């Protein structure tokens, strides 16, 4: 069942001189409920623009985005977002960061506490409820970012290179954590990355974009069972195929 | 000052309150050297206008118990009068500057419209207004308005700068969590601006304190430390005059120190600094 449907998305940005910059062109994609989608592309291909448009943070130039059959026009709590730079509120503790969306929904403090505790436990931050973001490591900060987005109970989790600012080891650890969280919450995830390795490790489906203007070059169904081993021949083969595609995309 | 604010958010605080024993000792030796040089200067210059340090110290303590012959009040009363003006002027400035600063930082149109006005008034020393304010608004409100102007601009420009430097990622994050305009303002922009505001307050306190003494010298009634200095000069009681200056210095240290303390406590409470 499709939960997110993007049809003929076009996004252009006005430029001071000359024609408008076409960032995304004719991007069409159906995402099924519970699916883990990775959008992969060279830098500057408009993949972040696509995600921001789904989030409602950017207006689309033409085309249509529907979530649960409702047309997206502005940000809404049916779509949660996780940012590369974490974007945590520095003056709020872990708990109060996670409760931000719940405060806006005007839930009672008991209800907020109950929900935030659930997600604090889910992302493994028990014991750090009263810490401030500056006291946490990068990986822990992003756990807060994920819990904050999930606490609003969105239908879709949008993730914009969420592990891009982490070191390689933490990154691998967070990928495993995310898969566990995904399996427990059964959320639909749209995950932006420029790492082929990360996409093959995580995704049910990988959408490969061309360089600017971003449009779909190919879609790969990854049927490898989880947990996936990066050393398995199929993994390596897939990674090579997609890397070659990206190289071709970059050179054209 | 903005560097300090940046540290504030990254959690890299300035090291404060970590003075070693040797640092304290060296500072005390510096002060002693200063007093000795002062004492020697009195001997060398041999002028009635510069009193000995001990004379000033004596006048300082006496001024709190003795009535000064011109105004007929003690230093306590003068202090009270100055602090009253200071507090009213300062609060007035904060009440005006904070909402206007938030508005101008947020709205490009409002800022464009207000900028020329601000740029015309900002370079005018607050003291230049003193005679006008004194004539039009009287002996209490006159000096108060001088302080008001002195404090207004540092707070205003810091708040505007604070709003403008709000991390756009935080606004985006808040929007995706369901925040509307009012939430963005109250839950993101305002808290983000608080450390900038406090930096402006600290600067404003220093300037305001300078303004008050000078404004009282130009015109004030019912006592005031500035007035006291002026009067003591008029009747040639120079130790008292210097004692008045010492009172100004001490109060300046206390007010600015107090603001710094609040700044540090606030940063701890907001969790944006290690201090």
XYZ file of C-alpha atoms in Angstrom:
527
model
C 0.000 0.000 0.000
C 1.414 3.327 -1.031
C 1.754 5.899 1.733
C 3.849 8.478 -0.086
C 3.288 9.282 -3.705
C 5.384 11.786 -5.594
C 4.384 12.534 -9.160
C 6.321 14.613 -11.661
C 8.027 16.698 -9.014
C 9.871 19.673 -10.477
C 11.769 22.177 -8.362
C 13.538 25.200 -9.761
C 15.344 27.986 -7.937
C 15.485 31.504 -9.363
C 18.946 32.767 -10.174
C 20.095 36.364 -10.269
C 21.334 35.994 -13.821
C 20.038 33.780 -16.591
C 17.496 30.981 -16.437
C 16.171 29.384 -13.305
C 18.268 26.615 -11.803
C 16.472 23.295 -12.261
C 17.290 21.283 -9.133
C 14.853 18.395 -9.584
C 13.128 17.299 -12.768
C 10.210 14.903 -13.203
C 10.789 12.898 -10.086
C 8.091 10.258 -9.652
C 8.092 7.690 -6.865
C 5.629 5.569 -4.916
C 6.720 4.539 -1.441
C 4.949 1.699 0.331
C 3.968 1.699 3.970
C 6.784 0.371 6.125
C 9.302 0.575 3.343
C 12.904 1.718 3.806
C 13.875 3.833 0.798
C 17.316 5.271 0.205
C 17.730 8.103 -2.246
C 21.295 8.059 -3.472
C 23.044 10.535 -5.672
C 26.124 12.633 -6.299
C 26.376 15.845 -4.270
C 24.360 18.706 -5.677
C 21.898 16.374 -7.427
C 18.927 17.760 -5.555
C 18.329 14.826 -3.210
C 18.080 17.073 -0.164
C 15.718 19.342 -2.112
C 13.447 16.353 -2.757
C 13.388 15.517 0.934
C 12.767 19.109 1.994
C 9.904 19.328 -0.489
C 8.341 16.165 0.951
C 8.752 17.725 4.424
C 6.958 20.834 3.192
C 9.958 23.056 3.945
C 10.252 23.964 0.233
C 7.458 24.704 -2.195
C 7.444 22.582 -5.302
C 7.463 24.260 -8.691
C 5.161 21.693 -10.298
C 3.985 18.164 -9.671
C 2.340 16.767 -6.602
C 3.261 15.073 -3.334
C 0.665 13.104 -1.404
C 0.993 11.517 2.015
C -1.837 9.136 2.858
C -3.715 10.651 -0.095
C -3.462 14.174 1.274
C -1.607 16.762 -0.781
C 1.442 18.219 0.956
C 1.496 22.024 1.118
C 3.331 22.755 4.363
C 5.242 20.975 7.126
C 3.089 18.693 9.248
C 3.422 16.220 12.052
C 2.637 13.309 9.702
C 6.210 13.711 8.405
C 9.083 13.699 10.885
C 12.521 14.878 9.865
C 16.025 14.053 11.043
C 18.766 16.510 10.097
C 22.407 15.951 9.227
C 23.529 18.604 11.721
C 21.115 17.206 14.361
C 19.349 20.600 14.776
C 18.710 20.012 18.476
C 17.618 22.944 20.633
C 20.770 23.630 22.676
C 18.879 25.114 25.633
C 16.613 22.097 26.008
C 17.524 18.858 27.749
C 17.263 15.533 25.936
C 13.773 15.022 27.332
C 12.565 18.499 26.493
C 13.977 18.266 22.963
C 11.983 15.082 22.470
C 8.883 16.706 23.957
C 9.038 19.756 21.664
C 6.410 18.517 19.208
C 4.240 17.214 22.063
C 4.281 20.656 23.688
C 3.036 22.138 20.444
C 0.251 19.566 20.386
C -0.558 20.870 23.892
C -0.436 17.444 25.528
C -0.464 17.338 29.324
C 2.914 17.071 31.012
C 2.149 13.533 32.249
C 1.273 12.414 28.733
C 4.383 14.122 27.320
C 6.578 12.444 29.880
C 5.080 9.055 29.149
C 5.643 9.400 25.399
C 9.127 10.894 25.688
C 10.192 8.104 28.047
C 9.060 5.509 25.519
C 11.249 7.044 22.823
C 14.173 7.739 25.162
C 14.153 4.005 25.915
C 13.697 3.095 22.261
C 16.812 4.976 21.152
C 18.823 3.850 24.198
C 19.207 7.184 25.994
C 17.917 6.141 29.403
C 19.984 7.930 32.026
C 20.612 10.937 29.782
C 17.134 12.480 30.042
C 18.380 15.621 31.770
C 21.578 16.083 29.777
C 21.919 18.971 27.357
C 22.991 18.362 23.736
C 26.494 19.783 24.286
C 27.140 17.028 26.827
C 26.443 14.275 24.275
C 28.543 12.660 21.549
C 27.517 13.018 17.901
C 25.914 9.583 17.806
C 23.916 10.292 20.948
C 22.800 13.656 19.612
C 21.409 11.975 16.539
C 19.592 9.456 18.744
C 17.862 12.465 20.284
C 17.093 13.748 16.785
C 15.508 10.419 15.846
C 13.536 10.163 19.102
C 12.312 13.749 18.719
C 11.019 13.046 15.214
C 9.414 9.732 16.255
C 7.717 11.160 19.364
C 5.280 13.019 17.100
C 4.301 9.617 15.665
C 4.729 10.594 12.030
C 3.669 8.211 9.280
C 6.948 8.836 7.496
C 10.430 9.498 8.798
C 12.512 11.707 6.507
C 16.250 11.474 7.109
C 18.672 13.883 5.472
C 22.130 12.251 5.549
C 21.561 11.726 9.263
C 24.867 9.963 9.871
C 26.953 12.154 7.554
C 28.470 14.108 10.430
C 29.540 10.989 12.361
C 32.794 9.054 12.297
C 32.844 5.751 10.396
C 32.565 3.514 13.444
C 29.678 5.437 15.036
C 28.037 5.575 11.647
C 27.984 1.766 11.302
C 26.677 1.444 14.832
C 23.914 3.976 14.167
C 22.920 2.150 10.964
C 22.321 -1.008 13.000
C 20.420 0.997 15.602
C 18.252 2.586 12.946
C 17.368 -0.795 11.471
C 16.362 -2.023 14.906
C 14.246 1.103 15.521
C 12.681 0.759 12.076
C 11.786 -2.862 12.718
C 10.304 -2.023 16.107
C 8.283 0.994 14.987
C 7.443 -0.216 11.442
C 7.820 3.340 10.145
C 8.213 4.257 6.516
C 11.677 5.772 6.054
C 12.994 7.956 3.257
C 16.724 8.207 3.788
C 19.052 10.487 1.838
C 22.682 9.512 1.505
C 25.624 9.810 -0.834
C 27.168 6.635 0.537
C 26.492 3.575 -1.626
C 27.642 1.343 1.187
C 25.132 2.866 3.579
C 22.296 2.588 1.068
C 22.975 -1.072 0.283
C 23.249 -1.855 3.986
C 19.964 -0.183 4.913
C 17.478 -0.017 2.082
C 14.630 -2.106 0.754
C 14.888 -0.034 -2.376
C 17.585 2.319 -3.603
C 16.661 5.202 -5.874
C 19.730 6.370 -7.788
C 19.612 9.951 -9.032
C 21.429 11.565 -11.934
C 23.464 14.691 -11.361
C 21.697 18.022 -11.723
C 18.920 18.316 -12.571
C 18.128 15.371 -10.325
C 15.928 12.757 -11.872
C 15.673 9.018 -11.363
C 18.415 7.066 -13.080
C 17.570 3.641 -11.719
C 15.824 1.832 -8.889
C 17.309 -1.230 -7.194
C 15.350 -3.657 -5.059
C 17.666 -4.956 -2.360
C 16.395 -8.373 -1.377
C 19.407 -9.326 0.737
C 18.186 -10.628 4.098
C 19.059 -8.597 7.219
C 21.367 -8.433 9.061
C 23.447 -7.802 5.977
C 27.107 -8.585 5.834
C 29.259 -6.049 4.047
C 31.655 -8.872 3.212
C 29.121 -11.018 1.363
C 29.705 -11.379 -2.392
C 26.183 -10.176 -3.238
C 26.680 -7.032 -1.133
C 29.984 -6.276 -2.819
C 28.542 -6.931 -6.265
C 25.560 -4.613 -5.618
C 27.791 -1.905 -4.304
C 30.020 -2.126 -7.374
C 27.068 -1.986 -9.787
C 25.631 1.123 -8.154
C 29.027 2.820 -7.805
C 29.594 2.345 -11.551
C 26.199 3.871 -12.225
C 26.992 6.868 -10.075
C 30.329 7.338 -11.815
C 28.524 7.315 -15.136
C 25.980 9.791 -13.774
C 28.730 12.107 -12.671
C 30.574 12.049 -15.975
C 27.518 12.842 -18.088
C 31.207 40.514 22.124
C 29.669 38.291 19.483
C 32.583 35.891 19.758
C 31.592 35.442 23.368
C 28.066 34.622 22.310
C 29.333 32.044 19.855
C 31.268 30.353 22.636
C 28.083 30.422 24.635
C 26.333 28.154 22.143
C 29.179 25.822 21.354
C 29.616 25.281 25.067
C 33.168 26.526 25.031
C 33.018 29.007 27.857
C 35.592 31.545 28.863
C 37.441 30.382 31.928
C 36.164 32.382 34.826
C 36.660 32.237 38.545
C 39.798 30.130 38.241
C 42.239 32.646 39.666
C 45.270 31.035 41.219
C 46.829 32.205 44.490
C 49.747 33.823 42.592
C 47.292 35.719 40.354
C 45.567 37.153 43.416
C 48.907 38.023 44.985
C 50.135 39.799 41.843
C 46.856 41.754 41.611
C 47.180 42.886 45.226
C 50.807 43.933 44.658
C 49.614 45.956 41.651
C 47.059 47.743 43.788
C 49.617 48.483 46.496
C 52.004 49.891 43.859
C 49.166 52.074 42.579
C 48.486 53.507 46.039
C 52.218 54.178 46.594
C 52.529 55.967 43.240
C 49.425 57.999 44.084
C 50.878 58.966 47.475
C 54.208 59.981 45.897
C 52.402 61.980 43.204
C 50.683 64.043 45.894
C 54.060 64.860 47.448
C 55.690 65.689 44.103
C 52.775 67.654 42.585
C 52.038 69.427 45.861
C 48.638 70.675 44.723
C 45.531 71.083 46.925
C 43.409 69.463 44.224
C 44.931 66.005 44.650
C 44.445 64.555 48.159
C 46.396 61.700 49.747
C 44.942 58.190 49.468
C 44.322 58.076 53.234
C 42.407 61.355 53.061
C 40.162 59.921 50.368
C 39.659 56.726 52.333
C 38.745 58.755 55.389
C 36.362 60.971 53.381
C 34.855 57.840 51.827
C 33.830 56.381 55.179
C 32.775 59.734 56.621
C 30.544 60.442 53.614
C 28.256 57.606 54.638
C 27.616 59.040 58.109
C 28.094 62.778 57.641
C 25.641 65.072 55.938
C 27.035 66.966 52.974
C 26.636 70.733 53.472
C 25.028 71.473 50.113
C 22.316 68.835 49.710
C 22.010 68.004 53.385
C 22.000 64.253 52.844
C 24.433 61.382 53.431
C 26.032 59.208 50.772
C 23.358 56.565 51.370
C 20.726 58.992 50.145
C 22.893 59.954 47.159
C 23.354 56.300 46.330
C 19.655 55.643 46.581
C 18.877 58.556 44.279
C 21.411 57.435 41.668
C 20.339 53.796 41.817
C 16.693 54.813 41.449
C 17.399 56.757 38.288
C 19.616 54.009 37.031
C 17.046 51.267 37.621
C 14.143 53.178 36.070
C 16.196 54.181 33.013
C 17.598 50.704 32.592
C 14.264 48.893 32.892
C 12.610 51.376 30.561
C 15.341 50.749 27.982
C 15.014 46.961 28.319
C 11.218 47.090 28.020
C 11.462 49.180 24.854
C 14.532 47.551 23.278
C 13.628 43.864 23.620
C 10.298 43.794 21.728
C 11.493 46.324 19.145
C 14.727 44.372 18.660
C 12.806 41.110 18.213
C 10.501 42.778 15.694
C 13.270 44.445 13.713
C 15.335 41.266 13.664
C 12.385 39.268 12.383
C 10.899 41.644 9.803
C 13.126 42.762 6.956
C 10.731 45.599 6.073
C 10.605 46.941 9.612
C 14.377 46.847 9.842
C 14.855 48.637 6.544
C 12.427 51.329 7.648
C 13.943 51.743 11.108
C 17.612 51.495 10.178
C 18.155 55.124 9.053
C 16.464 56.420 12.205
C 18.605 54.209 14.424
C 21.781 55.132 12.546
C 21.022 58.858 12.990
C 20.451 58.611 16.741
C 23.012 55.975 17.674
C 26.157 58.146 17.242
C 24.782 60.977 19.388
C 26.300 60.618 22.872
C 23.414 60.168 25.340
C 24.885 62.991 27.375
C 24.326 65.463 24.537
C 20.617 65.079 25.229
C 20.990 65.886 28.932
C 20.300 69.641 28.855
C 17.239 69.135 26.629
C 15.855 66.279 28.725
C 16.470 68.206 31.913
C 14.527 71.239 30.692
C 11.658 69.306 29.128
C 11.277 66.326 31.469
C 12.548 67.723 34.726
C 15.049 66.759 37.368
C 14.041 63.121 37.803
C 13.001 62.002 34.325
C 15.737 64.055 32.639
C 18.727 62.015 33.883
C 16.629 58.854 33.633
C 16.173 59.413 29.910
C 19.900 59.896 29.434
C 20.468 56.473 30.981
C 17.612 55.101 28.896
C 19.358 56.190 25.690
C 22.707 54.854 26.868
C 21.280 51.414 27.555
C 18.821 51.284 24.647
C 21.202 50.902 21.718
C 23.487 48.122 22.980
C 20.451 45.992 23.897
C 18.622 46.848 20.683
C 21.481 46.003 18.340
C 22.345 42.815 20.215
C 18.751 41.572 20.123
C 18.473 42.346 16.396
C 21.734 40.517 15.781
C 20.553 37.600 17.939
C 17.316 37.133 16.007
C 19.140 37.336 12.701
C 21.656 34.709 13.681
C 19.061 32.089 14.657
C 20.180 28.796 13.143
C 17.810 28.154 10.183
C 18.109 24.411 10.881
C 16.433 24.954 14.244
C 13.558 26.795 12.584
C 13.205 23.969 10.047
C 13.311 21.357 12.795
C 10.627 23.217 14.745
C 8.432 23.492 11.639
C 8.648 19.771 10.923
C 7.596 19.196 14.541
C 4.434 21.190 13.917
C 5.480 24.671 15.098
C 3.534 27.632 13.718
C 4.684 31.289 13.721
C 3.893 31.920 17.400
C 5.651 28.717 18.497
C 8.671 29.581 16.363
C 8.879 32.956 18.041
C 8.356 31.829 21.620
C 10.097 28.473 21.544
C 12.987 29.034 19.135
C 13.741 32.663 18.316
C 13.325 34.126 21.790
C 15.359 31.518 23.698
C 18.050 31.684 21.012
C 18.264 35.442 21.494
C 18.576 35.399 25.297
C 22.398 35.109 25.471
C 22.740 37.920 22.898
C 20.314 39.969 24.973
C 22.350 39.346 28.124
C 25.565 40.412 26.378
C 23.759 43.628 25.393
C 22.532 44.100 28.959
C 26.059 43.785 30.345
C 27.383 46.369 27.901
C 24.342 48.578 28.539
C 24.894 48.459 32.298
C 28.431 49.763 31.915
C 27.363 52.575 29.603
C 24.281 53.390 31.701
C 26.384 53.762 34.797
C 28.718 56.212 33.079
C 25.694 58.130 31.837
C 24.085 58.523 35.212
C 27.027 60.181 36.915
C 27.572 62.550 34.020
C 23.870 63.329 33.681
C 23.616 64.186 37.365
C 26.504 66.583 36.981
C 24.603 68.428 34.288
C 21.422 68.588 36.272
C 19.669 66.655 39.023
C 17.795 67.344 42.208
C 17.392 65.373 45.414
C 20.903 63.983 45.579
C 22.894 61.590 43.456
C 26.501 60.446 43.381
C 27.254 62.579 40.334
C 25.701 65.577 41.998
C 27.774 64.890 45.121
C 31.006 64.896 43.098
C 29.967 68.145 41.429
C 29.068 69.825 44.746
C 32.249 68.745 46.521
C 34.242 70.165 43.634
C 32.305 73.436 43.920
C 33.129 73.885 47.598
C 36.703 72.669 47.238
C 36.396 69.487 49.310
C 38.596 67.373 47.064
C 38.963 64.274 49.289
C 35.143 64.027 49.265
C 35.097 64.529 45.505
C 37.470 61.598 45.017
C 35.494 59.536 47.520
C 32.440 60.101 45.321
C 34.404 58.788 42.349
C 35.341 55.703 44.354
C 31.652 55.107 45.111
C 30.912 55.255 41.372
C 33.671 52.744 40.685
C 32.440 50.314 43.325
C 28.846 50.493 42.143
C 29.948 50.013 38.548
C 31.858 46.878 39.515
C 28.850 45.573 41.451
C 26.285 46.192 38.684
C 28.399 44.831 35.831
C 29.564 41.952 38.031
C 25.928 41.233 38.874
C 24.989 41.184 35.212
C 27.847 38.817 34.443
C 26.713 36.563 37.271
C 23.163 36.472 35.913
C 24.573 35.824 32.446
C 26.537 32.841 33.723
C 23.652 31.460 35.796
C 21.326 31.845 32.847
C 23.722 30.058 30.525
C 23.967 27.192 32.988
C 20.215 27.033 33.334
C 19.807 27.072 29.571
C 22.468 24.412 29.211
C 24.424 26.294 26.614
C 27.678 26.538 28.512
C 29.922 24.554 30.830
C 30.403 27.418 33.244
